[in-house]
């Protein structure tokens, strides 16, 4: 059977699709799985052996372009089924235009007809997004098989060595990787001064300090580097996502906000302290036995807002570095 999986558009959510892919492959070992995803996602899906290939989705976020989607759908190979993970109407259009016989997904945004294996989600039965994805590998109405396999990303040692050499990061001392960004908004970002204190504490212990993130995170990583007052390698915006994954796989410790890189570090099974503010680990926790969630669990959180509606972000401001250090230790 030839299967097309339509990926979500966030790095962390893409990582969390891996148990679904494992289950699909286990049910049809001779079948092939392709993933339709944003171009950056090849850095994630290229590390999942269950995926035959990643097909770059050529449409931007919010872009409808019905004629373009129809043309793109007609250019795809023939598939026997599609599994559509985003909840939007737009995400279901390409499988429908492509005439894929079985089109599976959860109800949402008026997708009747576009999906013909349309499931009704019981959020209490499937509280985690990783469970909601994985359940779509099973027939409708069948209870989710638990436990799920954890998300995992493979690393090629030679490619990783080349990445280390490219950025001049060789050395024998252990690495602390800090990921102080969070694309969703400031209500998910632990203050730069707290990350800086973590950096100083580890520099005193002989760690090398790497700051990782996208170009959008460059301001906050620069602030962390300035406040830390110790030698750091600020890599934000300098690496591709592929290179960032390679470098994170070398970290002896990782501290991250609830972000895509948090899920990458968990899927690499790195010792991880994951800081949660406005979001909830009850929905998208880091899925690794070596991850620890650090949160104050205030009455006002989780609010799931991009910016604090109360104007103080106490859920992050008052979360002291000592609590994160304790989680790491």
Short mmCIF file of C-alpha atoms in Angstrom, two decimals:
data_model
loop_
_atom_site.label_atom_id
_atom_site.label_comp_id
_atom_site.label_asym_id
_atom_site.label_seq_id
_atom_site.Cartn_x
_atom_site.Cartn_y
_atom_site.Cartn_z
CA UNK A 1 0.00 0.00 0.00
CA UNK A 2 1.20 3.49 -0.90
CA UNK A 3 0.46 6.04 1.84
CA UNK A 4 0.72 9.83 1.81
CA UNK A 5 0.89 11.55 5.21
CA UNK A 6 0.10 15.27 5.24
CA UNK A 7 2.35 16.75 7.91
CA UNK A 8 1.65 19.51 10.42
CA UNK A 9 3.52 22.77 9.92
CA UNK A 10 5.45 23.05 13.20
CA UNK A 11 8.80 21.39 13.95
CA UNK A 12 7.67 19.92 17.25
CA UNK A 13 4.46 18.54 15.79
CA UNK A 14 6.41 16.98 12.92
CA UNK A 15 8.63 15.17 15.45
CA UNK A 16 5.52 13.93 17.24
CA UNK A 17 4.24 12.23 14.08
CA UNK A 18 6.95 9.55 14.34
CA UNK A 19 4.88 7.05 16.40
CA UNK A 20 2.17 7.27 13.73
CA UNK A 21 4.74 6.44 11.04
CA UNK A 22 6.10 3.54 13.10
CA UNK A 23 2.58 2.14 13.50
CA UNK A 24 1.74 2.56 9.80
CA UNK A 25 4.92 0.73 8.83
CA UNK A 26 4.30 -2.05 11.37
CA UNK A 27 0.85 -2.67 9.88
CA UNK A 28 2.17 -2.75 6.29
CA UNK A 29 5.87 -3.57 6.30
CA UNK A 30 6.04 -3.83 2.49
CA UNK A 31 4.19 -0.57 1.91
CA UNK A 32 5.73 2.85 1.29
CA UNK A 33 5.13 6.07 3.22
CA UNK A 34 5.70 9.51 1.72
CA UNK A 35 5.22 12.72 3.71
CA UNK A 36 3.85 15.96 2.27
CA UNK A 37 5.38 18.74 4.36
CA UNK A 38 7.01 22.17 4.31
CA UNK A 39 10.48 22.14 2.77
CA UNK A 40 12.25 22.45 6.14
CA UNK A 41 10.66 19.21 7.32
CA UNK A 42 13.08 17.03 5.36
CA UNK A 43 15.49 17.66 8.25
CA UNK A 44 13.01 15.82 10.49
CA UNK A 45 11.49 13.19 8.21
CA UNK A 46 14.82 12.37 6.61
CA UNK A 47 15.83 11.00 10.02
CA UNK A 48 12.86 8.63 10.25
CA UNK A 49 13.59 5.33 8.48
CA UNK A 50 9.89 4.62 7.96
CA UNK A 51 9.65 7.50 5.43
CA UNK A 52 10.50 6.79 1.80
CA UNK A 53 10.65 10.45 0.82
CA UNK A 54 9.51 13.92 1.85
CA UNK A 55 7.59 15.90 -0.77
CA UNK A 56 7.96 19.66 -0.32
CA UNK A 57 4.58 21.41 -0.05
CA UNK A 58 4.84 24.49 -2.30
CA UNK A 59 2.14 26.65 -0.67
CA UNK A 60 2.67 29.17 2.12
CA UNK A 61 0.76 29.31 5.39
CA UNK A 62 -2.74 30.64 4.76
CA UNK A 63 -2.36 30.49 0.97
CA UNK A 64 -5.41 28.88 -0.65
CA UNK A 65 -4.65 28.89 -4.44
CA UNK A 66 -7.18 26.24 -5.41
CA UNK A 67 -5.96 26.01 -9.00
CA UNK A 68 -2.35 25.62 -7.87
CA UNK A 69 -3.28 22.92 -5.37
CA UNK A 70 -5.19 21.05 -8.04
CA UNK A 71 -2.23 21.14 -10.42
CA UNK A 72 0.14 20.07 -7.66
CA UNK A 73 -2.17 17.19 -6.65
CA UNK A 74 -2.32 15.91 -10.23
CA UNK A 75 1.51 15.81 -10.32
CA UNK A 76 1.73 13.41 -7.36
CA UNK A 77 2.22 9.65 -7.76
CA UNK A 78 -0.75 7.40 -7.11
CA UNK A 79 -1.49 6.63 -3.47
CA UNK A 80 -3.89 4.16 -1.90
CA UNK A 81 -4.59 6.28 1.15
CA UNK A 82 -3.80 9.61 2.76
CA UNK A 83 -3.57 10.48 6.45
CA UNK A 84 -4.22 14.19 6.98
CA UNK A 85 -2.85 15.44 10.30
CA UNK A 86 -3.63 19.21 10.32
CA UNK A 87 -7.20 20.12 11.13
CA UNK A 88 -7.70 22.69 8.38
CA UNK A 89 -9.83 22.45 5.26
CA UNK A 90 -6.85 23.47 3.10
CA UNK A 91 -4.76 20.51 4.30
CA UNK A 92 -7.39 18.08 2.98
CA UNK A 93 -7.61 19.58 -0.51
CA UNK A 94 -4.54 18.01 -2.13
CA UNK A 95 -5.46 14.38 -1.24
CA UNK A 96 -8.99 15.06 -2.52
CA UNK A 97 -7.78 16.68 -5.75
CA UNK A 98 -5.34 13.76 -6.18
CA UNK A 99 -8.21 11.27 -6.02
CA UNK A 100 -6.63 9.21 -3.25
CA UNK A 101 -9.25 6.54 -2.48
CA UNK A 102 -9.04 6.55 1.35
CA UNK A 103 -8.55 9.91 3.07
CA UNK A 104 -8.29 9.72 6.87
CA UNK A 105 -8.33 12.52 9.44
CA UNK A 106 -10.12 14.06 12.40
CA UNK A 107 -13.22 16.18 11.98
CA UNK A 108 -12.52 19.90 11.66
CA UNK A 109 -13.15 23.00 9.57
CA UNK A 110 -15.90 21.64 7.31
CA UNK A 111 -13.95 18.76 5.73
CA UNK A 112 -16.99 16.58 5.01
CA UNK A 113 -16.48 14.98 1.61
CA UNK A 114 -12.84 15.97 1.39
CA UNK A 115 -12.08 13.23 3.92
CA UNK A 116 -14.03 9.99 3.57
CA UNK A 117 -12.59 8.28 6.68
CA UNK A 118 -13.56 11.10 9.00
CA UNK A 119 -13.03 10.44 12.71
CA UNK A 120 -14.63 12.10 15.74
CA UNK A 121 -12.00 12.95 18.36
CA UNK A 122 -12.53 12.14 22.05
CA UNK A 123 -10.09 14.57 23.67
CA UNK A 124 -10.39 12.90 27.07
CA UNK A 125 -9.45 9.53 25.62
CA UNK A 126 -6.59 10.99 23.58
CA UNK A 127 -5.25 14.00 25.53
CA UNK A 128 -1.82 14.11 23.85
CA UNK A 129 -1.32 15.28 20.29
CA UNK A 130 1.08 12.37 19.71
CA UNK A 131 -1.77 10.00 20.61
CA UNK A 132 -4.17 11.76 18.25
CA UNK A 133 -1.74 11.33 15.39
CA UNK A 134 -0.93 7.69 16.19
CA UNK A 135 -4.61 6.73 16.51
CA UNK A 136 -5.08 7.47 12.81
CA UNK A 137 -2.92 4.44 11.98
CA UNK A 138 -5.67 2.21 13.39
CA UNK A 139 -9.20 1.50 12.14
CA UNK A 140 -11.90 3.92 13.26
CA UNK A 141 -13.32 3.10 16.70
CA UNK A 142 -10.42 0.88 17.72
CA UNK A 143 -8.84 1.86 21.08
CA UNK A 144 -5.32 3.25 20.78
CA UNK A 145 -2.64 0.63 21.28
CA UNK A 146 -0.54 1.70 24.26
CA UNK A 147 2.25 2.27 25.04
CA UNK A 148 3.29 4.26 22.01
CA UNK A 149 6.84 4.00 20.68
CA UNK A 150 8.65 7.25 21.54
CA UNK A 151 9.56 9.68 18.75
CA UNK A 152 13.15 9.14 17.67
CA UNK A 153 15.45 10.85 15.17
CA UNK A 154 18.41 9.04 13.62
CA UNK A 155 21.85 10.65 13.37
CA UNK A 156 24.56 9.88 10.82
CA UNK A 157 27.91 10.10 12.62
CA UNK A 158 29.93 11.21 9.58
CA UNK A 159 27.49 14.00 8.74
CA UNK A 160 27.54 15.10 12.35
CA UNK A 161 31.34 15.23 12.38
CA UNK A 162 31.24 17.36 9.24
CA UNK A 163 28.82 19.76 10.95
CA UNK A 164 31.06 20.05 14.01
CA UNK A 165 34.06 20.76 11.78
CA UNK A 166 32.14 23.34 9.73
CA UNK A 167 31.45 25.45 12.81
CA UNK A 168 34.75 24.79 14.55
CA UNK A 169 33.09 23.22 17.58
CA UNK A 170 35.42 20.31 18.27
CA UNK A 171 36.52 19.55 21.82
CA UNK A 172 36.36 17.01 24.61
CA UNK A 173 34.45 18.95 27.27
CA UNK A 174 30.73 18.16 27.67
CA UNK A 175 28.23 20.42 25.91
CA UNK A 176 25.32 22.34 27.37
CA UNK A 177 22.90 23.34 24.60
CA UNK A 178 20.49 26.19 25.32
CA UNK A 179 17.42 26.85 23.14
CA UNK A 180 16.01 30.15 24.46
CA UNK A 181 13.69 30.86 21.54
CA UNK A 182 10.05 29.93 21.00
CA UNK A 183 8.42 30.97 17.75
CA UNK A 184 4.90 30.95 19.17
CA UNK A 185 5.49 34.05 21.33
CA UNK A 186 7.08 35.65 24.41
CA UNK A 187 4.74 33.88 26.85
CA UNK A 188 6.69 30.69 26.10
CA UNK A 189 10.17 32.22 26.52
CA UNK A 190 12.02 31.89 29.80
CA UNK A 191 13.90 35.16 30.44
CA UNK A 192 17.35 35.57 28.90
CA UNK A 193 18.86 36.36 32.31
CA UNK A 194 17.78 32.94 33.59
CA UNK A 195 19.33 31.14 30.61
CA UNK A 196 22.48 33.20 31.21
CA UNK A 197 22.67 32.00 34.80
CA UNK A 198 22.38 28.39 33.64
CA UNK A 199 25.22 29.06 31.18
CA UNK A 200 27.47 30.53 33.91
CA UNK A 201 26.81 27.64 36.26
CA UNK A 202 27.79 25.11 33.60
CA UNK A 203 30.81 27.07 32.40
CA UNK A 204 32.06 26.88 36.00
CA UNK A 205 31.70 23.09 35.75
CA UNK A 206 33.77 22.95 32.55
CA UNK A 207 30.96 22.68 29.99
CA UNK A 208 31.07 24.15 26.51
CA UNK A 209 27.99 26.32 25.93
CA UNK A 210 26.12 26.27 22.61
CA UNK A 211 23.14 28.53 21.88
CA UNK A 212 20.86 27.11 19.19
CA UNK A 213 17.88 28.49 17.31
CA UNK A 214 16.67 30.02 14.07
CA UNK A 215 17.44 33.48 12.74
CA UNK A 216 14.31 34.69 14.57
CA UNK A 217 15.97 33.70 17.84
CA UNK A 218 19.17 35.63 17.21
CA UNK A 219 18.18 38.60 19.39
CA UNK A 220 17.50 36.50 22.46
CA UNK A 221 20.56 34.27 22.00
CA UNK A 222 22.69 37.40 21.68
CA UNK A 223 21.16 38.71 24.90
CA UNK A 224 21.87 35.42 26.67
CA UNK A 225 25.46 35.48 25.44
CA UNK A 226 25.93 39.08 26.62
CA UNK A 227 24.42 38.48 30.06
CA UNK A 228 26.27 35.19 30.61
CA UNK A 229 29.69 36.81 30.44
CA UNK A 230 31.33 33.47 29.57
CA UNK A 231 32.52 31.93 26.33
CA UNK A 232 29.58 30.65 24.25
CA UNK A 233 29.05 29.56 20.66
CA UNK A 234 26.01 31.49 19.45
CA UNK A 235 24.70 29.41 16.53
CA UNK A 236 21.24 30.96 16.13
CA UNK A 237 20.54 31.63 12.48
CA UNK A 238 23.91 30.21 11.43
CA UNK A 239 22.87 26.57 11.11
CA UNK A 240 20.26 24.83 9.06
CA UNK A 241 17.71 22.78 10.97
CA UNK A 242 19.56 19.66 9.81
CA UNK A 243 22.79 20.99 11.33
CA UNK A 244 21.06 22.02 14.53
CA UNK A 245 19.75 18.46 14.95
CA UNK A 246 23.27 17.10 14.46
CA UNK A 247 24.68 19.46 17.08
CA UNK A 248 21.91 18.84 19.60
CA UNK A 249 22.64 15.11 19.39
CA UNK A 250 26.04 15.84 20.98
CA UNK A 251 24.70 17.73 23.98
CA UNK A 252 25.27 16.25 27.42
CA UNK A 253 22.49 18.55 28.66
CA UNK A 254 19.81 20.67 27.00
CA UNK A 255 17.66 23.46 28.43
CA UNK A 256 14.80 24.55 26.18
CA UNK A 257 11.52 26.36 26.20
CA UNK A 258 8.48 24.47 24.96
CA UNK A 259 9.50 24.66 21.31
CA UNK A 260 10.33 22.57 18.28
CA UNK A 261 13.92 22.16 19.44
CA UNK A 262 12.64 20.81 22.76
CA UNK A 263 10.94 17.97 20.88
CA UNK A 264 14.04 17.46 18.73
CA UNK A 265 16.21 17.12 21.85
CA UNK A 266 13.74 14.66 23.37
CA UNK A 267 13.65 12.61 20.16
CA UNK A 268 17.46 12.49 20.29
CA UNK A 269 17.11 11.21 23.89
CA UNK A 270 19.28 13.99 25.32
CA UNK A 271 19.12 14.84 29.05
CA UNK A 272 16.65 17.72 28.90
CA UNK A 273 15.08 20.32 31.17
CA UNK A 274 11.96 21.63 29.40
CA UNK A 275 10.60 24.97 30.67
CA UNK A 276 6.84 25.44 30.37
CA UNK A 277 5.07 28.75 30.91
CA UNK A 278 1.90 29.57 28.98
CA UNK A 279 1.62 26.09 27.45
CA UNK A 280 0.92 22.71 28.98
CA UNK A 281 2.91 19.48 29.17
CA UNK A 282 -0.45 17.72 29.39
CA UNK A 283 -0.78 18.25 25.62
CA UNK A 284 2.72 18.26 24.10
CA UNK A 285 5.26 17.00 26.66
CA UNK A 286 8.80 16.04 25.70
CA UNK A 287 8.61 12.28 25.17
CA UNK A 288 11.83 10.89 26.61
CA UNK A 289 12.71 9.20 29.90
CA UNK A 290 15.63 11.64 30.10
CA UNK A 291 13.42 14.74 29.96
CA UNK A 292 12.18 16.69 32.96
CA UNK A 293 9.41 19.28 32.75
CA UNK A 294 9.95 22.40 34.87
CA UNK A 295 6.88 24.55 35.53
CA UNK A 296 5.46 26.64 38.38
CA UNK A 297 1.90 25.46 37.64
CA UNK A 298 0.42 28.84 38.61
CA UNK A 299 -3.34 29.30 38.78
CA UNK A 300 -3.20 31.48 35.66
CA UNK A 301 -1.35 28.92 33.57
CA UNK A 302 -1.55 27.38 31.11
CA UNK A 303 -3.27 30.21 29.27
CA UNK A 304 -2.01 29.20 25.79
CA UNK A 305 -1.54 32.87 24.85
CA UNK A 306 1.31 34.29 22.78
CA UNK A 307 1.65 37.17 25.24
CA UNK A 308 0.74 37.17 28.93
CA UNK A 309 -2.84 38.48 29.27
CA UNK A 310 -1.98 39.72 32.79
CA UNK A 311 1.14 41.56 31.64
CA UNK A 312 3.61 39.95 34.06
CA UNK A 313 4.58 36.48 32.73
CA UNK A 314 5.08 35.31 36.32
CA UNK A 315 4.93 31.70 35.15
CA UNK A 316 8.38 32.29 33.62
CA UNK A 317 9.81 35.31 35.43
CA UNK A 318 9.46 33.61 38.84
CA UNK A 319 10.73 30.23 37.70
CA UNK A 320 14.23 30.38 39.14
CA UNK A 321 17.33 28.89 37.51
CA UNK A 322 17.91 26.81 40.64
CA UNK A 323 14.81 24.78 39.79
CA UNK A 324 16.12 24.05 36.30
CA UNK A 325 19.56 23.15 37.64
CA UNK A 326 17.93 20.76 40.10
CA UNK A 327 16.01 19.10 37.26
CA UNK A 328 19.21 18.70 35.25
CA UNK A 329 21.13 17.31 38.21
#
